[in-house]
Amino acid sequence: SWALAEDGRPLNEIAEAAKVTEDDLDAWANGAAAPTRGQVTTLARVLRRPRALFFVPAPPSTASLPPSFRHPPG
């Protein structure tokens, strides 16, 4: 859930890019369901995060940069 919130995009855009439903993302975020290995890989790519980061025991304390500064414009 922290990676989804930190991304800054609306949940429907993330779901569309990851080719899953918003309900799937909600279920994954609250622990009611778990994504497949391929879905984790796709979500990591969409969120521009390393896949291993989704398996840490707790979310990182803070991001080093806000989402708007992660990639140069254009």
mmCIF file of N, CA and C in Angstrom, residues 28-57:
data_model
loop_
_atom_site.group_PDB
_atom_site.id
_atom_site.type_symbol
_atom_site.label_atom_id
_atom_site.label_comp_id
_atom_site.label_asym_id
_atom_site.label_seq_id
_atom_site.Cartn_x
_atom_site.Cartn_y
_atom_site.Cartn_z
ATOM 1 N N TRP A 28 -4.621 -6.574 -2.562
ATOM 2 C CA TRP A 28 -3.195 -6.782 -2.305
ATOM 3 C C TRP A 28 -2.719 -5.837 -1.210
ATOM 4 N N ALA A 29 -3.176 -4.595 -1.264
ATOM 5 C CA ALA A 29 -2.725 -3.589 -0.301
ATOM 6 C C ALA A 29 -3.192 -3.897 1.115
ATOM 7 N N ASN A 30 -4.401 -4.432 1.260
ATOM 8 C CA ASN A 30 -4.893 -4.702 2.615
ATOM 9 C C ASN A 30 -4.645 -6.135 3.069
ATOM 10 N N GLY A 31 -3.988 -6.950 2.242
ATOM 11 C CA GLY A 31 -3.615 -8.301 2.633
ATOM 12 C C GLY A 31 -4.689 -9.349 2.436
ATOM 13 N N ALA A 32 -5.793 -8.993 1.793
ATOM 14 C CA ALA A 32 -6.870 -9.956 1.559
ATOM 15 C C ALA A 32 -6.532 -10.938 0.440
ATOM 16 N N ALA A 33 -5.606 -10.573 -0.426
ATOM 17 C CA ALA A 33 -5.171 -11.431 -1.533
ATOM 18 C C ALA A 33 -3.702 -11.141 -1.805
ATOM 19 N N ALA A 34 -3.083 -12.013 -2.571
ATOM 20 C CA ALA A 34 -1.675 -11.826 -2.920
ATOM 21 C C ALA A 34 -1.515 -11.906 -4.434
ATOM 22 N N PRO A 35 -0.665 -11.057 -4.994
ATOM 23 C CA PRO A 35 -0.429 -11.108 -6.433
ATOM 24 C C PRO A 35 0.426 -12.320 -6.801
ATOM 25 N N THR A 36 0.328 -12.719 -8.053
ATOM 26 C CA THR A 36 1.200 -13.786 -8.547
ATOM 27 C C THR A 36 2.598 -13.223 -8.749
ATOM 28 N N ARG A 37 3.530 -14.096 -9.020
ATOM 29 C CA ARG A 37 4.907 -13.668 -9.251
ATOM 30 C C ARG A 37 4.983 -12.699 -10.430
ATOM 31 N N GLY A 38 4.272 -13.010 -11.495
ATOM 32 C CA GLY A 38 4.251 -12.145 -12.664
ATOM 33 C C GLY A 38 3.602 -10.803 -12.384
ATOM 34 N N GLN A 39 2.559 -10.800 -11.563
ATOM 35 C CA GLN A 39 1.885 -9.552 -11.216
ATOM 36 C C GLN A 39 2.785 -8.662 -10.358
ATOM 37 N N VAL A 40 3.576 -9.255 -9.483
ATOM 38 C CA VAL A 40 4.530 -8.478 -8.677
ATOM 39 C C VAL A 40 5.557 -7.832 -9.599
ATOM 40 N N THR A 41 6.048 -8.593 -10.557
ATOM 41 C CA THR A 41 7.034 -8.073 -11.503
ATOM 42 C C THR A 41 6.448 -6.919 -12.307
ATOM 43 N N THR A 42 5.229 -7.093 -12.796
ATOM 44 C CA THR A 42 4.572 -6.037 -13.564
ATOM 45 C C THR A 42 4.329 -4.805 -12.708
ATOM 46 N N LEU A 43 3.845 -5.002 -11.490
ATOM 47 C CA LEU A 43 3.579 -3.877 -10.597
ATOM 48 C C LEU A 43 4.875 -3.132 -10.263
ATOM 49 N N ALA A 44 5.943 -3.855 -10.033
ATOM 50 C CA ALA A 44 7.232 -3.226 -9.750
ATOM 51 C C ALA A 44 7.682 -2.374 -10.942
ATOM 52 N N ARG A 45 7.489 -2.878 -12.144
ATOM 53 C CA ARG A 45 7.853 -2.122 -13.346
ATOM 54 C C ARG A 45 6.998 -0.869 -13.466
ATOM 55 N N VAL A 46 5.690 -1.014 -13.256
ATOM 56 C CA VAL A 46 4.766 0.119 -13.366
ATOM 57 C C VAL A 46 5.090 1.193 -12.321
ATOM 58 N N LEU A 47 5.410 0.774 -11.110
ATOM 59 C CA LEU A 47 5.708 1.714 -10.029
ATOM 60 C C LEU A 47 7.167 2.163 -10.018
ATOM 61 N N ARG A 48 7.968 1.599 -10.923
ATOM 62 C CA ARG A 48 9.396 1.926 -11.033
ATOM 63 C C ARG A 48 10.123 1.683 -9.719
ATOM 64 N N ARG A 49 9.905 0.486 -9.203
ATOM 65 C CA ARG A 49 10.530 0.049 -7.950
ATOM 66 C C ARG A 49 11.189 -1.295 -8.174
ATOM 67 N N PRO A 50 12.252 -1.613 -7.436
ATOM 68 C CA PRO A 50 12.821 -2.960 -7.530
ATOM 69 C C PRO A 50 11.840 -3.976 -6.960
ATOM 70 N N ARG A 51 11.756 -5.106 -7.598
ATOM 71 C CA ARG A 51 10.803 -6.140 -7.165
ATOM 72 C C ARG A 51 11.070 -6.583 -5.733
ATOM 73 N N ALA A 52 12.321 -6.661 -5.343
ATOM 74 C CA ALA A 52 12.677 -7.108 -3.994
ATOM 75 C C ALA A 52 12.125 -6.189 -2.909
ATOM 76 N N LEU A 53 11.884 -4.939 -3.238
ATOM 77 C CA LEU A 53 11.377 -3.993 -2.258
ATOM 78 C C LEU A 53 9.997 -4.365 -1.746
ATOM 79 N N PHE A 54 9.243 -5.155 -2.526
ATOM 80 C CA PHE A 54 7.906 -5.564 -2.108
ATOM 81 C C PHE A 54 7.942 -6.702 -1.085
ATOM 82 N N PHE A 55 9.115 -7.217 -0.791
ATOM 83 C CA PHE A 55 9.240 -8.335 0.138
ATOM 84 C C PHE A 55 9.934 -7.962 1.438
ATOM 85 N N VAL A 56 10.215 -6.682 1.649
ATOM 86 C CA VAL A 56 10.824 -6.258 2.907
ATOM 87 C C VAL A 56 9.770 -6.324 4.013
ATOM 88 N N PRO A 57 10.184 -6.562 5.259
ATOM 89 C CA PRO A 57 9.212 -6.729 6.336
ATOM 90 C C PRO A 57 8.419 -5.468 6.678
#
